[in-house]
PDB file of C-alpha atoms in Angstrom:
ATOM      1  CA  MET B   1       0.000   0.000   0.000  1.00  0.00           C
ATOM      2  CA  ASP B   2       1.281   3.446  -0.870  1.00  0.00           C
ATOM      3  CA  ASN B   3       1.978   5.781   2.004  1.00  0.00           C
ATOM      4  CA  VAL B   4      -0.570   8.580   2.308  1.00  0.00           C
ATOM      5  CA  ARG B   5       0.970  12.018   1.928  1.00  0.00           C
ATOM      6  CA  THR B   6       1.173  13.973   5.157  1.00  0.00           C
ATOM      7  CA  VAL B   7       0.596  17.656   5.814  1.00  0.00           C
ATOM      8  CA  SER B   8       4.357  17.959   6.310  1.00  0.00           C
ATOM      9  CA  ASP B   9       4.928  16.543   2.815  1.00  0.00           C
ATOM     10  CA  THR B  10       2.561  19.103   1.341  1.00  0.00           C
ATOM     11  CA  LYS B  11       4.110  22.012   3.261  1.00  0.00           C
ATOM     12  CA  ARG B  12       7.588  20.925   2.174  1.00  0.00           C
ATOM     13  CA  ASP B  13       6.513  20.814  -1.474  1.00  0.00           C
ATOM     14  CA  PHE B  14       4.848  24.209  -1.156  1.00  0.00           C
ATOM     15  CA  TYR B  15       7.896  25.952   0.275  1.00  0.00           C
ATOM     16  CA  GLN B  16      10.183  24.280  -2.249  1.00  0.00           C
ATOM     17  CA  THR B  17       8.012  25.722  -5.032  1.00  0.00           C
ATOM     18  CA  HIS B  18       7.421  29.158  -3.531  1.00  0.00           C
ATOM     19  CA  THR B  19      10.736  30.065  -1.954  1.00  0.00           C
ATOM     20  CA  ARG B  20      10.102  33.698  -1.016  1.00  0.00           C
ATOM     21  CA  PRO B  21       8.939  34.504   2.537  1.00  0.00           C
ATOM     22  CA  ILE B  22       5.214  35.122   2.969  1.00  0.00           C
ATOM     23  CA  ASN B  23       4.005  38.330   4.590  1.00  0.00           C
ATOM     24  CA  SER B  24       3.195  37.524   8.246  1.00  0.00           C
ATOM     25  CA  LEU B  25      -0.375  38.871   8.010  1.00  0.00           C
ATOM     26  CA  TYR B  26      -1.166  36.325   5.290  1.00  0.00           C
ATOM     27  CA  ARG B  27       0.938  33.318   6.317  1.00  0.00           C
ATOM     28  CA  ARG B  28      -1.772  31.776   8.484  1.00  0.00           C
ATOM     29  CA  VAL B  29      -4.339  32.173   5.678  1.00  0.00           C
ATOM     30  CA  VAL B  30      -2.086  30.346   3.226  1.00  0.00           C
ATOM     31  CA  GLU B  31      -1.229  27.520   5.606  1.00  0.00           C
ATOM     32  CA  GLU B  32      -4.842  26.964   6.725  1.00  0.00           C
ATOM     33  CA  LEU B  33      -5.984  26.831   3.105  1.00  0.00           C
ATOM     34  CA  MET B  34      -3.102  24.475   2.321  1.00  0.00           C
ATOM     35  CA  VAL B  35      -4.055  22.090   5.128  1.00  0.00           C
ATOM     36  CA  GLU B  36      -7.719  22.126   4.093  1.00  0.00           C
ATOM     37  CA  MET B  37      -6.855  21.370   0.460  1.00  0.00           C
ATOM     38  CA  HIS B  38      -4.391  18.683   1.544  1.00  0.00           C
ATOM     39  CA  LEU B  39      -6.949  16.848   3.676  1.00  0.00           C
ATOM     40  CA  LEU B  40      -9.361  16.787   0.742  1.00  0.00           C
ATOM     41  CA  SER B  41      -6.664  15.655  -1.689  1.00  0.00           C
ATOM     42  CA  VAL B  42      -5.966  12.534   0.389  1.00  0.00           C
ATOM     43  CA  ASN B  43      -9.652  11.772   1.053  1.00  0.00           C
ATOM     44  CA  ALA B  44     -10.751   8.874  -1.149  1.00  0.00           C
ATOM     45  CA  ASP B  45     -14.347  10.159  -1.190  1.00  0.00           C
ATOM     46  CA  PHE B  46     -13.416  13.575  -2.557  1.00  0.00           C
ATOM     47  CA  THR B  47     -13.631  14.385  -6.269  1.00  0.00           C
ATOM     48  CA  TYR B  48     -12.346  17.653  -7.683  1.00  0.00           C
ATOM     49  CA  ASN B  49     -15.088  19.706  -9.355  1.00  0.00           C
ATOM     50  CA  PRO B  50     -15.478  23.257 -10.759  1.00  0.00           C
ATOM     51  CA  VAL B  51     -17.617  24.546  -7.861  1.00  0.00           C
ATOM     52  CA  TYR B  52     -14.890  23.490  -5.438  1.00  0.00           C
ATOM     53  CA  ALA B  53     -12.360  25.218  -7.702  1.00  0.00           C
ATOM     54  CA  LEU B  54     -14.425  28.408  -7.504  1.00  0.00           C
ATOM     55  CA  GLY B  55     -14.396  28.101  -3.721  1.00  0.00           C
ATOM     56  CA  VAL B  56     -10.612  27.773  -3.622  1.00  0.00           C
ATOM     57  CA  VAL B  57     -10.041  30.660  -6.035  1.00  0.00           C
ATOM     58  CA  SER B  58     -12.586  32.908  -4.295  1.00  0.00           C
ATOM     59  CA  ALA B  59     -11.195  32.245  -0.828  1.00  0.00           C
ATOM     60  CA  PHE B  60      -7.605  32.786  -1.996  1.00  0.00           C
ATOM     61  CA  ASP B  61      -8.335  35.981  -3.918  1.00  0.00           C
ATOM     62  CA  ARG B  62     -10.479  37.517  -1.185  1.00  0.00           C
ATOM     63  CA  PHE B  63      -8.190  36.705   1.724  1.00  0.00           C
ATOM     64  CA  MET B  64      -5.016  37.606  -0.191  1.00  0.00           C
ATOM     65  CA  ASN B  65      -6.362  40.918  -1.462  1.00  0.00           C
ATOM     66  CA  GLY B  66      -3.809  43.666  -0.896  1.00  0.00           C
ATOM     67  CA  TYR B  67      -0.854  41.286  -0.602  1.00  0.00           C
ATOM     68  CA  ARG B  68       2.531  42.840  -1.288  1.00  0.00           C
ATOM     69  CA  PRO B  69       4.504  42.231  -3.345  1.00  0.00           C
ATOM     70  CA  GLU B  70       1.560  41.578  -5.634  1.00  0.00           C
ATOM     71  CA  LYS B  71       3.756  39.722  -8.129  1.00  0.00           C
ATOM     72  CA  ASP B  72       4.158  36.911  -5.570  1.00  0.00           C
ATOM     73  CA  LEU B  73       0.452  36.029  -5.614  1.00  0.00           C
ATOM     74  CA  GLU B  74       0.670  33.906  -8.754  1.00  0.00           C
ATOM     75  CA  SER B  75       3.620  31.982  -7.319  1.00  0.00           C
ATOM     76  CA  ILE B  76       1.851  31.400  -3.981  1.00  0.00           C
ATOM     77  CA  PHE B  77      -1.369  30.216  -5.645  1.00  0.00           C
ATOM     78  CA  GLY B  78       0.552  27.973  -8.031  1.00  0.00           C
ATOM     79  CA  ALA B  79       2.536  26.409  -5.200  1.00  0.00           C
ATOM     80  CA  LEU B  80      -0.649  25.901  -3.188  1.00  0.00           C
ATOM     81  CA  CYS B  81      -2.378  24.017  -5.999  1.00  0.00           C
ATOM     82  CA  ARG B  82       0.629  21.953  -7.050  1.00  0.00           C
ATOM     83  CA  ALA B  83       1.536  20.975  -3.476  1.00  0.00           C
ATOM     84  CA  THR B  84      -1.970  19.500  -3.091  1.00  0.00           C
ATOM     85  CA  GLY B  85      -1.892  17.663  -6.408  1.00  0.00           C
ATOM     86  CA  GLY B  86      -3.706  20.218  -8.560  1.00  0.00           C
ATOM     87  CA  ASP B  87      -3.112  22.418 -11.589  1.00  0.00           C
ATOM     88  CA  PRO B  88      -3.423  26.167 -10.860  1.00  0.00           C
ATOM     89  CA  GLU B  89      -4.428  26.920 -14.457  1.00  0.00           C
ATOM     90  CA  GLN B  90      -7.246  24.387 -14.267  1.00  0.00           C
ATOM     91  CA  TYR B  91      -8.445  25.863 -10.977  1.00  0.00           C
ATOM     92  CA  ARG B  92      -8.539  29.348 -12.503  1.00  0.00           C
ATOM     93  CA  ARG B  93     -10.153  28.150 -15.721  1.00  0.00           C
ATOM     94  CA  ASP B  94     -12.856  26.079 -14.027  1.00  0.00           C
ATOM     95  CA  ALA B  95     -13.594  28.785 -11.464  1.00  0.00           C
ATOM     96  CA  ALA B  96     -14.013  31.381 -14.215  1.00  0.00           C
ATOM     97  CA  SER B  97     -16.312  29.043 -16.152  1.00  0.00           C
ATOM     98  CA  ILE B  98     -18.638  28.474 -13.179  1.00  0.00           C
ATOM     99  CA  ARG B  99     -18.614  32.157 -12.213  1.00  0.00           C
ATOM    100  CA  GLU B 100     -19.494  33.197 -15.774  1.00  0.00           C
ATOM    101  CA  ALA B 101     -22.267  30.584 -15.928  1.00  0.00           C
ATOM    102  CA  ALA B 102     -23.719  31.763 -12.617  1.00  0.00           C
ATOM    103  CA  ALA B 103     -23.591  35.391 -13.767  1.00  0.00           C
ATOM    104  CA  GLN B 104     -26.097  34.503 -16.502  1.00  0.00           C
ATOM    105  CA  LEU B 105     -28.690  33.412 -13.923  1.00  0.00           C
ATOM    106  CA  SER B 106     -31.384  35.405 -12.175  1.00  0.00           C
ATOM    107  CA  GLN B 107     -32.449  35.004  -8.569  1.00  0.00           C
ATOM    108  CA  ALA B 108     -35.483  33.081  -9.846  1.00  0.00           C
ATOM    109  CA  ASP B 109     -33.103  30.703 -11.658  1.00  0.00           C
ATOM    110  CA  LEU B 110     -31.164  30.147  -8.435  1.00  0.00           C
ATOM    111  CA  VAL B 111     -34.356  29.334  -6.561  1.00  0.00           C
ATOM    112  CA  ALA B 112     -35.361  26.914  -9.316  1.00  0.00           C
ATOM    113  CA  ILE B 113     -31.942  25.245  -9.250  1.00  0.00           C
ATOM    114  CA  ALA B 114     -32.255  24.870  -5.493  1.00  0.00           C
ATOM    115  CA  SER B 115     -35.734  23.382  -5.594  1.00  0.00           C
ATOM    116  CA  GLU B 116     -35.816  21.182  -8.719  1.00  0.00           C
ATOM    117  CA  GLY B 117     -34.367  17.728  -9.179  1.00  0.00           C
ATOM    118  CA  ASP B 118     -32.629  18.641 -12.420  1.00  0.00           C
ATOM    119  CA  SER B 119     -31.285  21.923 -13.691  1.00  0.00           C
ATOM    120  CA  PRO B 120     -34.095  24.044 -15.154  1.00  0.00           C
ATOM    121  CA  VAL B 121     -31.672  26.273 -17.028  1.00  0.00           C
ATOM    122  CA  GLY B 122     -30.590  24.019 -19.862  1.00  0.00           C
ATOM    123  CA  GLU B 123     -26.892  24.056 -20.585  1.00  0.00           C
ATOM    124  CA  ASN B 124     -25.885  26.366 -17.753  1.00  0.00           C
ATOM    125  CA  ALA B 125     -22.733  24.869 -16.200  1.00  0.00           C
ATOM    126  CA  PHE B 126     -23.544  25.860 -12.639  1.00  0.00           C
ATOM    127  CA  GLY B 127     -27.076  24.473 -12.857  1.00  0.00           C
ATOM    128  CA  GLN B 128     -25.783  21.231 -14.339  1.00  0.00           C
ATOM    129  CA  GLN B 129     -23.153  20.882 -11.628  1.00  0.00           C
ATOM    130  CA  MET B 130     -25.727  21.396  -8.875  1.00  0.00           C
ATOM    131  CA  ALA B 131     -28.046  18.846 -10.501  1.00  0.00           C
ATOM    132  CA  GLN B 132     -25.130  16.403 -10.621  1.00  0.00           C
ATOM    133  CA  PHE B 133     -24.461  16.954  -6.927  1.00  0.00           C
ATOM    134  CA  ALA B 134     -28.155  16.444  -6.165  1.00  0.00           C
ATOM    135  CA  ARG B 135     -27.926  13.009  -7.777  1.00  0.00           C
ATOM    136  CA  GLY B 136     -25.062  12.227  -5.399  1.00  0.00           C
ATOM    137  CA  ASP B 137     -22.520  12.194  -8.219  1.00  0.00           C
ATOM    138  CA  GLY B 138     -19.101  13.414  -7.059  1.00  0.00           C
ATOM    139  CA  LEU B 139     -20.360  15.351  -4.061  1.00  0.00           C
ATOM    140  CA  LYS B 140     -18.176  15.438  -0.962  1.00  0.00           C
ATOM    141  CA  TYR B 141     -19.198  18.381   1.173  1.00  0.00           C
ATOM    142  CA  CYS B 142     -16.474  20.693   2.400  1.00  0.00           C
ATOM    143  CA  ARG B 143     -16.211  24.326   3.419  1.00  0.00           C
ATOM    144  CA  LEU B 144     -14.520  25.273   0.141  1.00  0.00           C
ATOM    145  CA  LEU B 145     -17.406  23.786  -1.833  1.00  0.00           C
ATOM    146  CA  ALA B 146     -19.801  25.931   0.230  1.00  0.00           C
ATOM    147  CA  ILE B 147     -17.675  28.995  -0.545  1.00  0.00           C
ATOM    148  CA  GLY B 148     -17.875  28.096  -4.239  1.00  0.00           C
ATOM    149  CA  VAL B 149     -21.672  27.956  -4.035  1.00  0.00           C
ATOM    150  CA  LEU B 150     -21.727  31.333  -2.272  1.00  0.00           C
ATOM    151  CA  ALA B 151     -19.410  32.833  -4.908  1.00  0.00           C
ATOM    152  CA  ALA B 152     -21.737  31.559  -7.648  1.00  0.00           C
ATOM    153  CA  VAL B 153     -24.741  33.088  -5.872  1.00  0.00           C
ATOM    154  CA  GLU B 154     -22.832  36.380  -5.613  1.00  0.00           C
ATOM    155  CA  ALA B 155     -22.036  36.264  -9.347  1.00  0.00           C
ATOM    156  CA  ALA B 156     -25.723  35.795 -10.126  1.00  0.00           C
ATOM    157  CA  ASP B 157     -27.013  38.481  -7.741  1.00  0.00           C
ATOM    158  CA  ALA B 158     -24.440  40.312  -5.615  1.00  0.00           C
ATOM    159  CA  GLU B 159     -27.151  42.254  -3.769  1.00  0.00           C
ATOM    160  CA  LEU B 160     -28.604  38.987  -2.480  1.00  0.00           C
ATOM    161  CA  LEU B 161     -25.648  38.699  -0.095  1.00  0.00           C
ATOM    162  CA  SER B 162     -26.924  41.775   1.773  1.00  0.00           C
ATOM    163  CA  ARG B 163     -30.477  40.451   2.018  1.00  0.00           C
ATOM    164  CA  ASP B 164     -29.916  38.049   4.889  1.00  0.00           C
ATOM    165  CA  LYS B 165     -33.360  36.461   5.018  1.00  0.00           C
ATOM    166  CA  GLU B 166     -33.535  35.718   1.279  1.00  0.00           C
ATOM    167  CA  LEU B 167     -29.950  34.440   1.241  1.00  0.00           C
ATOM    168  CA  ALA B 168     -30.617  32.165   4.230  1.00  0.00           C
ATOM    169  CA  GLU B 169     -33.714  30.727   2.550  1.00  0.00           C
ATOM    170  CA  LEU B 170     -31.821  30.055  -0.687  1.00  0.00           C
ATOM    171  CA  LEU B 171     -28.905  28.436   1.129  1.00  0.00           C
ATOM    172  CA  ASN B 172     -31.319  26.272   3.115  1.00  0.00           C
ATOM    173  CA  GLN B 173     -32.897  25.095  -0.136  1.00  0.00           C
ATOM    174  CA  LEU B 174     -29.513  24.422  -1.712  1.00  0.00           C
ATOM    175  CA  GLY B 175     -28.391  22.542   1.380  1.00  0.00           C
ATOM    176  CA  ALA B 176     -31.527  20.408   1.331  1.00  0.00           C
ATOM    177  CA  LYS B 177     -31.065  19.625  -2.342  1.00  0.00           C
ATOM    178  CA  LEU B 178     -27.473  18.548  -1.753  1.00  0.00           C
ATOM    179  CA  LYS B 179     -28.438  16.716   1.454  1.00  0.00           C
ATOM    180  CA  ILE B 180     -26.200  19.017   3.485  1.00  0.00           C
ATOM    181  CA  SER B 181     -27.207  20.112   6.970  1.00  0.00           C
ATOM    182  CA  ASP B 182     -28.460  23.674   6.655  1.00  0.00           C
ATOM    183  CA  GLU B 183     -26.871  24.394  10.062  1.00  0.00           C
ATOM    184  CA  LYS B 184     -23.480  23.141   8.823  1.00  0.00           C
ATOM    185  CA  LEU B 185     -23.716  25.121   5.579  1.00  0.00           C
ATOM    186  CA  ARG B 186     -24.860  28.272   7.360  1.00  0.00           C
ATOM    187  CA  LYS B 187     -22.183  28.099  10.053  1.00  0.00           C
ATOM    188  CA  ASP B 188     -19.390  27.465   7.546  1.00  0.00           C
ATOM    189  CA  LEU B 189     -20.431  30.444   5.424  1.00  0.00           C
ATOM    190  CA  GLU B 190     -21.038  32.722   8.415  1.00  0.00           C
ATOM    191  CA  LEU B 191     -17.547  31.914   9.682  1.00  0.00           C
ATOM    192  CA  TYR B 192     -16.081  32.507   6.227  1.00  0.00           C
ATOM    193  CA  ARG B 193     -17.766  35.905   5.881  1.00  0.00           C
ATOM    194  CA  SER B 194     -16.834  36.856   9.447  1.00  0.00           C
ATOM    195  CA  ASN B 195     -13.189  35.939   8.839  1.00  0.00           C
ATOM    196  CA  LEU B 196     -13.217  37.961   5.631  1.00  0.00           C
ATOM    197  CA  GLU B 197     -14.418  41.014   7.540  1.00  0.00           C
ATOM    198  CA  LYS B 198     -11.692  40.535  10.147  1.00  0.00           C
ATOM    199  CA  MET B 199      -9.077  40.137   7.420  1.00  0.00           C
ATOM    200  CA  GLU B 200     -10.286  43.268   5.638  1.00  0.00           C
ATOM    201  CA  GLN B 201     -10.060  45.182   8.922  1.00  0.00           C
ATOM    202  CA  ALA B 202      -6.534  43.870   9.515  1.00  0.00           C
ATOM    203  CA  GLN B 203      -5.574  44.811   5.949  1.00  0.00           C
ATOM    204  CA  SER B 204      -6.979  48.308   6.502  1.00  0.00           C
ATOM    205  CA  VAL B 205      -4.985  48.705   9.714  1.00  0.00           C
ATOM    206  CA  MET B 206      -1.858  47.425   7.980  1.00  0.00           C
ATOM    207  CA  THR B 207      -2.410  49.866   5.099  1.00  0.00           C
ATOM    208  CA  ASP B 208      -2.751  52.733   7.570  1.00  0.00           C
ATOM    209  CA  ILE B 209       0.419  51.662   9.393  1.00  0.00           C
ATOM    210  CA  LEU B 210       2.395  51.396   6.154  1.00  0.00           C
ATOM    211  CA  GLU B 211       1.082  54.768   4.979  1.00  0.00           C
ATOM    212  CA  ALA B 212       2.050  56.380   8.300  1.00  0.00           C
ATOM    213  CA  GLU B 213       5.528  54.839   8.052  1.00  0.00           C
ATOM    214  CA  ARG B 214       5.824  56.058   4.461  1.00  0.00           C
ATOM    215  CA  LYS B 215       4.935  59.608   5.542  1.00  0.00           C
ATOM    216  CA  LYS B 216       7.430  59.472   8.408  1.00  0.00           C
ATOM    217  CA  ARG B 217      10.172  58.288   6.040  1.00  0.00           C
ATOM    218  CA  ALA B 218       9.277  61.067   3.611  1.00  0.00           C
ATOM    219  CA  GLU B 219       9.393  63.636   6.425  1.00  0.00           C
ATOM    220  CA  ARG B 220      12.737  62.314   7.662  1.00  0.00           C
ATOM    221  CA  ASP B 221      14.123  62.347   4.137  1.00  0.00           C
ATOM    222  CA  ALA B 222      12.879  65.919   3.652  1.00  0.00           C
ATOM    223  CA  GLU B 223      14.429  67.030   6.960  1.00  0.00           C
ATOM    224  CA  ARG B 224      17.720  65.326   6.102  1.00  0.00           C
ATOM    225  CA  LYS B 225      17.745  66.930   2.662  1.00  0.00           C
ATOM    226  CA  ALA B 226      16.944  70.347   4.151  1.00  0.00           C
ATOM    227  CA  LYS B 227      19.783  69.977   6.657  1.00  0.00           C
ATOM    228  CA  GLN B 228      22.184  68.918   3.904  1.00  0.00           C
ATOM    229  CA  GLU B 229      21.155  71.873   1.754  1.00  0.00           C
ATOM    230  CA  ALA B 230      21.512  74.236   4.729  1.00  0.00           C
ATOM    231  CA  GLU B 231      24.969  72.820   5.487  1.00  0.00           C
ATOM    232  CA  HIS B 232      26.001  73.162   1.843  1.00  0.00           C
ATOM    233  CA  ALA B 233      24.728  76.733   1.817  1.00  0.00           C
ATOM    234  CA  LYS B 234      26.627  77.470   5.038  1.00  0.00           C
ATOM    235  CA  GLN B 235      29.832  76.013   3.632  1.00  0.00           C
ATOM    236  CA  ALA B 236      29.355  77.921   0.381  1.00  0.00           C
ATOM    237  CA  ALA B 237      28.782  81.183   2.287  1.00  0.00           C
ATOM    238  CA  LYS B 238      31.883  80.518   4.411  1.00  0.00           C
ATOM    239  CA  ALA B 239      33.937  79.820   1.301  1.00  0.00           C
ATOM    240  CA  ASP B 240      32.675  83.049  -0.315  1.00  0.00           C
ATOM    241  CA  SER B 241      33.504  84.983   2.855  1.00  0.00           C
ATOM    242  CA  GLU B 242      37.010  83.563   3.012  1.00  0.00           C
ATOM    243  CA  THR B 243      37.531  84.373  -0.654  1.00  0.00           C
ATOM    244  CA  SER B 244      36.367  87.962  -0.105  1.00  0.00           C
ATOM    245  CA  GLU B 245      38.660  88.414   2.917  1.00  0.00           C
ATOM    246  CA  SER B 246      41.578  87.003   0.943  1.00  0.00           C
ATOM    247  CA  GLU B 247      40.934  89.405  -1.924  1.00  0.00           C
ATOM    248  CA  SER B 248      40.615  92.364   0.464  1.00  0.00           C
ATOM    249  CA  SER B 249      43.902  91.588   2.240  1.00  0.00           C
ATOM    250  CA  SER B 250      45.730  91.306  -1.036  1.00  0.00           C
TER     251      SER B 250
END
């Protein structure tokens, strides 16, 4: 029997692929997402699917918003996917496909998808995927799948996320269709949204701190430059005075 990969194996592969240090504010986000993806990758009941991919991409992009240096984001995401046995380009491609499909739906379509046995929206990829899940084909519930569903709902009707009662009703229907406990689904998504708010607050504080430090550096640089210019002017004036005295004495 092959040995099952451990979390340590996955972390080692990640840091061998992405070799630059990760900003301390975001390191916990990356490692928690890595562990979650790892545990799914070694679960025999789990099957990769586009809604899950949308969940991974959405969680990564939202939590990593504002990361600096920005150019490292592609490397971090790529290392995250590859270390857990995935292809980052496929994740991005599948996530975009589901998001675009969901964006073509109305709230009425979402309700129909949640309440019907089969997709009522023809060839729509999100509707077809949900119908497939409802038949028990390839569905292994996880928090990232729930995030993918929420991201699809947001793509269809972003304002629905601010209408708590309607959103709760829709999620309850979707949970029932997928045979997922509505309490589990609700708690996972409430925690996700709460953590996003906390991260956004932390990012805002960090931005303010960095901006204050930038201003202080600029002020110090300006003061240093002013002192240097004053010293140069003083030396120049002294040199002119000495030259004048020398000319007078001669």
